[in-house]
PDB file of C-alpha atoms in Angstrom:
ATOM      1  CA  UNK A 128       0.000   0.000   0.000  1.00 70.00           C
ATOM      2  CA  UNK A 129       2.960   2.021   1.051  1.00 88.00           C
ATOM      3  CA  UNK A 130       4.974   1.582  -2.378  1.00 91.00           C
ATOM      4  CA  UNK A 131       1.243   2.655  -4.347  1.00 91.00           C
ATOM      5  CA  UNK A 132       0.844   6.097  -1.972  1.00 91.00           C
ATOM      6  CA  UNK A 133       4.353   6.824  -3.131  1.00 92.00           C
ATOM      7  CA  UNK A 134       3.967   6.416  -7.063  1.00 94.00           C
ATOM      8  CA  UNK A 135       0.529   8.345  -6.433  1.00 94.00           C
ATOM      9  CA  UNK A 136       2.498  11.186  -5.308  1.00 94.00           C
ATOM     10  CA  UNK A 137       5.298  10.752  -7.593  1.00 95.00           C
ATOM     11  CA  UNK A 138       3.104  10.790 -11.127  1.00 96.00           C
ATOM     12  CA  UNK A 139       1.106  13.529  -9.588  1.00 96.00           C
ATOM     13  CA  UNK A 140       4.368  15.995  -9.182  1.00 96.00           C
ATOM     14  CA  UNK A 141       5.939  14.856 -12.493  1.00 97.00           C
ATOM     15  CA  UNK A 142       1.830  15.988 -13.914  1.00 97.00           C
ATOM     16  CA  UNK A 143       1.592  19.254 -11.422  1.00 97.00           C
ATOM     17  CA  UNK A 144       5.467  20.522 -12.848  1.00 97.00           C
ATOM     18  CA  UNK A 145       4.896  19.296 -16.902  1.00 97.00           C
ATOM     19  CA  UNK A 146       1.690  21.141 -16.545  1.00 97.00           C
ATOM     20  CA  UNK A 147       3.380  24.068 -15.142  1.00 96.00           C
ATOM     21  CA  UNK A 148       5.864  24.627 -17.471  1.00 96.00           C
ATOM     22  CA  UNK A 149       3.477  24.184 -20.562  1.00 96.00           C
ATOM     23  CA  UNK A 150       1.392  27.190 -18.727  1.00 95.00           C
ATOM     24  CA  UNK A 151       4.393  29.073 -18.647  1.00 95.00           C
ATOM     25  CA  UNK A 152       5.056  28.267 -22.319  1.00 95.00           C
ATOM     26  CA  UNK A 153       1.772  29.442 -23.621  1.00 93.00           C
ATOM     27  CA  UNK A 154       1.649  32.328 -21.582  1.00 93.00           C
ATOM     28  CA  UNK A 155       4.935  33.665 -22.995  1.00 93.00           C
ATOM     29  CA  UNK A 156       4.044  32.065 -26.785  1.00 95.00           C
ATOM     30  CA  UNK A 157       0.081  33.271 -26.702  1.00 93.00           C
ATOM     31  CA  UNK A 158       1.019  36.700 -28.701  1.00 94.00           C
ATOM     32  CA  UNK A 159       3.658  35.278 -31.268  1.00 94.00           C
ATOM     33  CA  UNK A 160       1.122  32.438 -31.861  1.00 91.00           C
ATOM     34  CA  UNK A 161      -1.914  35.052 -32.213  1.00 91.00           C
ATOM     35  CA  UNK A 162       0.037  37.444 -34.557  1.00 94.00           C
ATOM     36  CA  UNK A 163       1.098  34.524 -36.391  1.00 92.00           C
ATOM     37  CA  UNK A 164      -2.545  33.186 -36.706  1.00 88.00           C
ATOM     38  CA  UNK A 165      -3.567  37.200 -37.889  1.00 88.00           C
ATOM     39  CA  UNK A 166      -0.622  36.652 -40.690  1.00 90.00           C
ATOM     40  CA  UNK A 167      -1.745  33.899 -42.227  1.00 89.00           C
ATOM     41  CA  UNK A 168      -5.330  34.954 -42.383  1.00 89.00           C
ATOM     42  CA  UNK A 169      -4.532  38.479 -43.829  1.00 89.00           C
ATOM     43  CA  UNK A 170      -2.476  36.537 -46.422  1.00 89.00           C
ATOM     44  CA  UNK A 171      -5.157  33.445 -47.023  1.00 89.00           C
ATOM     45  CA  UNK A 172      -7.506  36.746 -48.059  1.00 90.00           C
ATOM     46  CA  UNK A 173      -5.314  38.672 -49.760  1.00 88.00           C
ATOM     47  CA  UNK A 174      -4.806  35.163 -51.890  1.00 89.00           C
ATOM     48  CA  UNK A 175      -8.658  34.619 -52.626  1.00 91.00           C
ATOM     49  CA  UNK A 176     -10.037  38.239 -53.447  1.00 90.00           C
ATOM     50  CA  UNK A 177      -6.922  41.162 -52.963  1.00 83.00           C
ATOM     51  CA  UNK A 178      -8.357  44.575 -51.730  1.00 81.00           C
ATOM     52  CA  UNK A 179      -6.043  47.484 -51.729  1.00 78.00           C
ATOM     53  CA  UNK A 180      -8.685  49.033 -49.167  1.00 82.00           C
ATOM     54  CA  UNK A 181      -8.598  46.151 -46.770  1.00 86.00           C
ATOM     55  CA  UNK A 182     -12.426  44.522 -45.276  1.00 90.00           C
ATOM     56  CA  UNK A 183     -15.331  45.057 -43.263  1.00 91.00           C
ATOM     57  CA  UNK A 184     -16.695  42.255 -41.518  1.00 92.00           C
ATOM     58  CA  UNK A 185     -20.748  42.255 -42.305  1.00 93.00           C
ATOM     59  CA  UNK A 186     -23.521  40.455 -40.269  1.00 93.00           C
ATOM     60  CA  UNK A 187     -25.242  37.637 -41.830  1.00 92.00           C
ATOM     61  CA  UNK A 188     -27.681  34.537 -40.722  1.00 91.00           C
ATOM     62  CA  UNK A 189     -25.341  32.174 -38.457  1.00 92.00           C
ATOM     63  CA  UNK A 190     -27.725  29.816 -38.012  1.00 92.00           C
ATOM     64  CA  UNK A 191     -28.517  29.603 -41.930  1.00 93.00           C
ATOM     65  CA  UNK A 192     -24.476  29.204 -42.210  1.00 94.00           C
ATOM     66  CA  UNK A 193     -23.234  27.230 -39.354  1.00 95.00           C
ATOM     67  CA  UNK A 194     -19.858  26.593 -40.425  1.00 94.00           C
ATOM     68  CA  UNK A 195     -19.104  30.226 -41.663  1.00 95.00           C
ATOM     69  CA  UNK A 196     -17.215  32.002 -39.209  1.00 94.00           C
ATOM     70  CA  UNK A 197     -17.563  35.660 -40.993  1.00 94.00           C
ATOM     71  CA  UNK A 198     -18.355  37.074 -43.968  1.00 95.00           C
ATOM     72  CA  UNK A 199     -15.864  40.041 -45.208  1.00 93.00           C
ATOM     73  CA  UNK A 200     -16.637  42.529 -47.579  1.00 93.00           C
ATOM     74  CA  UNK A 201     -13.990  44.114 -49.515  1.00 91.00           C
ATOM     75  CA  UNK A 202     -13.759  47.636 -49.101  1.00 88.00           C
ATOM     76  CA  UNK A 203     -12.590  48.175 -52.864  1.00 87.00           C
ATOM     77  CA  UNK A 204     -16.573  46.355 -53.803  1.00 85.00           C
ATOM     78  CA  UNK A 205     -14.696  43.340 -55.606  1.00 88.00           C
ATOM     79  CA  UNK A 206     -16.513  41.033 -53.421  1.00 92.00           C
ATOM     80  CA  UNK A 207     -16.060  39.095 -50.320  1.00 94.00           C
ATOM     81  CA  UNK A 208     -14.053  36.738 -48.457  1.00 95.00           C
ATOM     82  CA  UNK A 209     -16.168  33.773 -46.852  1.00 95.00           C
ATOM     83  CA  UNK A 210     -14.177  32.237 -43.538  1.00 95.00           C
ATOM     84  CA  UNK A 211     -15.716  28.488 -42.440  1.00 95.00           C
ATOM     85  CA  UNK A 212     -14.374  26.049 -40.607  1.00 94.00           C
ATOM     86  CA  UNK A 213     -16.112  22.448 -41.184  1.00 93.00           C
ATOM     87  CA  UNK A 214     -15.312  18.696 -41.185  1.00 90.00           C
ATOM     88  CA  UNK A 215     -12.348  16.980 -43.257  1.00 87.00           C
ATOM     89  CA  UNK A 216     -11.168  13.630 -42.804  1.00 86.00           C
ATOM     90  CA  UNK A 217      -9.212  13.913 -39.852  1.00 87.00           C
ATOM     91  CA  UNK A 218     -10.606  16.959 -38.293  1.00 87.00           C
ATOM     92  CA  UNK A 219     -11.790  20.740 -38.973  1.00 91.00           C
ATOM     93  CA  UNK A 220     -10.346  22.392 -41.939  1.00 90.00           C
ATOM     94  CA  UNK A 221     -10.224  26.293 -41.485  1.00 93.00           C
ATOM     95  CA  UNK A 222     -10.847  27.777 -44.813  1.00 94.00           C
ATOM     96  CA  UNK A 223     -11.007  31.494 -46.827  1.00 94.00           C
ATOM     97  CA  UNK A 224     -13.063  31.483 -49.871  1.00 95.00           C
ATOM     98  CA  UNK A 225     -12.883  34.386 -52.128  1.00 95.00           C
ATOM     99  CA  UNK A 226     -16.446  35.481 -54.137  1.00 95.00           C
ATOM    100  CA  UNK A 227     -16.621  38.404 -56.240  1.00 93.00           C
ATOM    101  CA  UNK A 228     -19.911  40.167 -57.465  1.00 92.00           C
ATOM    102  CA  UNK A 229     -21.485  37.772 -59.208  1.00 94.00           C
ATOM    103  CA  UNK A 230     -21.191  35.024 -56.766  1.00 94.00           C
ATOM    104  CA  UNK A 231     -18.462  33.409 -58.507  1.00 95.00           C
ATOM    105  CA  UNK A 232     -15.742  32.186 -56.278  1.00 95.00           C
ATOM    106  CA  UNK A 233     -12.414  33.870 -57.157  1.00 95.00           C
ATOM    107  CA  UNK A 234     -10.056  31.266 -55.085  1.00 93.00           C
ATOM    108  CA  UNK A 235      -9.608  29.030 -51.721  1.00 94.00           C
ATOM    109  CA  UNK A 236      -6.893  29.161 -49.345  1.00 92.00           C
ATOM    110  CA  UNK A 237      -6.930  26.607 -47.103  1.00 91.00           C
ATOM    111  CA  UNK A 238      -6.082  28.983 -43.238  1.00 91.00           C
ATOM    112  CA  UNK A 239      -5.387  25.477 -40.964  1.00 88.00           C
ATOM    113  CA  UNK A 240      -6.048  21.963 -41.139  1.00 89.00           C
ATOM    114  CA  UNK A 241      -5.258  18.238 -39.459  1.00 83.00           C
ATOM    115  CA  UNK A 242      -5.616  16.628 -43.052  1.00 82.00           C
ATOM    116  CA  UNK A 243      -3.058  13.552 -43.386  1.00 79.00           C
ATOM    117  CA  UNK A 244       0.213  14.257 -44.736  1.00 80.00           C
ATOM    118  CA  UNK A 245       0.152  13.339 -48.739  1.00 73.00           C
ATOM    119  CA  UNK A 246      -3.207  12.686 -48.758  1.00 75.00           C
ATOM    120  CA  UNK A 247      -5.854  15.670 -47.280  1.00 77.00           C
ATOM    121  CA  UNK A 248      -2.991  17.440 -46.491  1.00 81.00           C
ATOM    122  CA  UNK A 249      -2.273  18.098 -50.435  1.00 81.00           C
ATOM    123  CA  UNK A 250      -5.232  20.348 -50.966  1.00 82.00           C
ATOM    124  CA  UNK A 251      -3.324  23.274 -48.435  1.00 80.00           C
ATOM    125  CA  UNK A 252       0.302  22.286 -49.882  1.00 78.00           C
ATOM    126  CA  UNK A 253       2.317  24.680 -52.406  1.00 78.00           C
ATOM    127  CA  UNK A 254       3.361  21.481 -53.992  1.00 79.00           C
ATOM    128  CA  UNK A 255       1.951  21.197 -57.790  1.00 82.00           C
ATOM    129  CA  UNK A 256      -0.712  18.743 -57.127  1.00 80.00           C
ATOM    130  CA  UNK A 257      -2.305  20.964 -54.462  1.00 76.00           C
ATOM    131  CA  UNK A 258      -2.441  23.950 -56.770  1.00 85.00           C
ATOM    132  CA  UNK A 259      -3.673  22.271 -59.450  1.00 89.00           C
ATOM    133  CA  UNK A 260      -6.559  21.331 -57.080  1.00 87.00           C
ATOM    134  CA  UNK A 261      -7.432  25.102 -55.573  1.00 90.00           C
ATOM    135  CA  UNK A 262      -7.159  26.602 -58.996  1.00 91.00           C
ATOM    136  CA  UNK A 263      -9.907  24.525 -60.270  1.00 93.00           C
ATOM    137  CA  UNK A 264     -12.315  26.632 -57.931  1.00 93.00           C
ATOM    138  CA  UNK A 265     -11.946  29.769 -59.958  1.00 93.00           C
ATOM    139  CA  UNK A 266     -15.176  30.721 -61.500  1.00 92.00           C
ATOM    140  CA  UNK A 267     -17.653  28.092 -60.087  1.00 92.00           C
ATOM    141  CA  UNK A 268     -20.338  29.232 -58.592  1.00 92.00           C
ATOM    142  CA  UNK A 269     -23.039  27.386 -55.732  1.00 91.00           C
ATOM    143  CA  UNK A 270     -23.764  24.434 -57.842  1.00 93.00           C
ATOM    144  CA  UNK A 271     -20.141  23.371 -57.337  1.00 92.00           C
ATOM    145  CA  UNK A 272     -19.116  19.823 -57.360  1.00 92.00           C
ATOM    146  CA  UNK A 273     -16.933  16.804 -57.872  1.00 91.00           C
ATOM    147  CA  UNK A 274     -16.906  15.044 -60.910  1.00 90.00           C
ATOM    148  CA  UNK A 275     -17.830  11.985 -59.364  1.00 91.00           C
ATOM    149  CA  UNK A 276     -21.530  14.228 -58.809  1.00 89.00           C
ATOM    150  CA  UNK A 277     -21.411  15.515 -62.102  1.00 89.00           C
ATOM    151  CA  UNK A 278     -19.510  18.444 -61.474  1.00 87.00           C
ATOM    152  CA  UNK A 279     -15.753  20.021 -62.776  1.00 91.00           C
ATOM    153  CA  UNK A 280     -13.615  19.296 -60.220  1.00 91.00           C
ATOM    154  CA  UNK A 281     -11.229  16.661 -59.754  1.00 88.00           C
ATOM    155  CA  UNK A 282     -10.735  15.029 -56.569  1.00 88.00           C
ATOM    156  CA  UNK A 283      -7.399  14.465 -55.207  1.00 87.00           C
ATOM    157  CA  UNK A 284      -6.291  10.985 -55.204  1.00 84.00           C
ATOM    158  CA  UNK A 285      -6.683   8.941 -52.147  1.00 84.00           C
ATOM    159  CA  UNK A 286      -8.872  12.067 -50.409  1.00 84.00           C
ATOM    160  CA  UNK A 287     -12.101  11.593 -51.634  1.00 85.00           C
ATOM    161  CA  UNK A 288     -13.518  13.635 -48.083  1.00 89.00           C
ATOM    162  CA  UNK A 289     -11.078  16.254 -48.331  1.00 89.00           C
ATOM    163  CA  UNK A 290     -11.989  16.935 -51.497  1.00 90.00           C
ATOM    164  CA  UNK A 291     -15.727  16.565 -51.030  1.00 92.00           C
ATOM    165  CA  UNK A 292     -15.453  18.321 -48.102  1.00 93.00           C
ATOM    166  CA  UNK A 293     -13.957  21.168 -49.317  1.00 93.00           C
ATOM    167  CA  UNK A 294     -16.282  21.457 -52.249  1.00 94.00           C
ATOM    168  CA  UNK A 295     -19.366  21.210 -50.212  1.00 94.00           C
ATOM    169  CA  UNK A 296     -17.867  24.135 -48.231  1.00 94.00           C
ATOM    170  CA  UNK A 297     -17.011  26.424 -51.051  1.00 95.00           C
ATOM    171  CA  UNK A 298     -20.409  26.146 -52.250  1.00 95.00           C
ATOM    172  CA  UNK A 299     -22.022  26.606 -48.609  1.00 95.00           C
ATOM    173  CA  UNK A 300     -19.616  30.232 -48.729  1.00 95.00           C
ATOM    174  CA  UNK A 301     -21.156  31.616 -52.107  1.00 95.00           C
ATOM    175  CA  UNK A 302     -24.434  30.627 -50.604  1.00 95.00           C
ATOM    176  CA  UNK A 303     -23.594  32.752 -47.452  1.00 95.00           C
ATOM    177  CA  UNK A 304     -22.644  35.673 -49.324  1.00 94.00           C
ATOM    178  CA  UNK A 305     -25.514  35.164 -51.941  1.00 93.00           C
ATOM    179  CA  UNK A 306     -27.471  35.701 -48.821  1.00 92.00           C
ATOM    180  CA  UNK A 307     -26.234  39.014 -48.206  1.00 89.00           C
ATOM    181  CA  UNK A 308     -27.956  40.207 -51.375  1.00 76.00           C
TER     182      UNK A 308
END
C-alpha cells in the first residue's frame, strides 16, 4: 500500500510541474502564436479576393451558415471573403473562400487543417498537385461539385472527403454571401 501512496504522489508531481511549465510556455508564446494566426489569415484573403482598401466584416444569418465564421466585404466592392471552418477527414479544416460580385468564387486558401500528410494534407500544400486542385475553384459558382456528382472538379487521389469536403464548403460560402444580397 505504502509503495502505491508513493507512485501516487510521484506521477502527480511529475503531472503538477509538466503542466506548469506548458502554462508558462503558452503564456509567454500566446502573442507570437496570435500574430502569427492574424498573418496567415490576412495573407489566405489577400490570396482569394486582394483589396487594396482592406475589409469590413458584415452580419449575416449564423444559423442559416453554421460553419461560416464571418463574412468580409472588400472595401474596394470586388466582393467578399467567406471564412468556415467544417469537417475533413481527420478533423476541422479552417478555410477562406474568395467570391466576387457575381457570386463566382475567385479562389480558396486553405487557413489550418489536421488533413493527413500526402493525402488531405495536399489540398493546403504549395506542392503542384495541391495547386492544381485550388485553382480549379476559380469561377464556379453554388452548384459546385466533384466530378464523381457531375460536377468540374477533380478530386485528389486517395482524399475523396477532403476533397468533397472542401467542395461542399465552397459552395455553402457563395451561398452565405448570396445571402447578403
Amino acid at each position: 500500500m505504502n509503495k502505491i501512496v508513493k507512485l501516487t504522489i510521484v506521477l502527480f508531481l511529475v503531472c503538477a510541474i509538466v503542466a506548469g511549465v506548458l502554462g508558462v510556455v503558452n503564456a509567454f508564446t500566446k502573442d507570437r502564436i496570435e500574430e502569427q494566426n492574424r498573418i496567415k489569415t490576412e495573407k489566405a484573403y489577400a490570396a482569394v479576393l486582394a483589396s487594396d482598401n482592406g475589409y469590413t466584416e458584415v452580419s449575416f444569418d449564423k444559423t442559416a451558415f453554421p460553419t461560416v465564421d464571418s463574412i468580409n466585404e472588400c472595401n474596394n466592392g470586388a466582393g467578399w471573403v467567406v471564412t468556415t471552418t467544417f469537417s475533413g477527414a481527420q478533423g476541422s479544416i479552417t478555410m477562406a473562400v474568395g467570391v466576387d460580385t457575381d457570386y463566382k468564387c475567385t479562389g480558396i486558401s486553405i487557413i489550418s487543417h489536421s488533413e493527413t500528410s500526402g493525402l488531405g494534407a495536399v489540398a493546403a500544400s504549395t506542392s503542384q498537385a495541391g495547386m492544381d486542385f485550388r485553382a480549379q475553384f476559380v469561377g464556379q459558382d453554388e452548384a459546385i461539385a466533384l466530378t464523381k456528382a457531375g460536377g468540374e472538379i477533380n478530386a485528389i487521389t486517395g482524399a475523396t472527403i477532403t476533397s468533397k469536403s472542401v467542395t461542399e464548403a465552397t459552395s455553402v460560402a457563395i451561398k452565405a454571401a448570396e445571402s447578403l444580397g
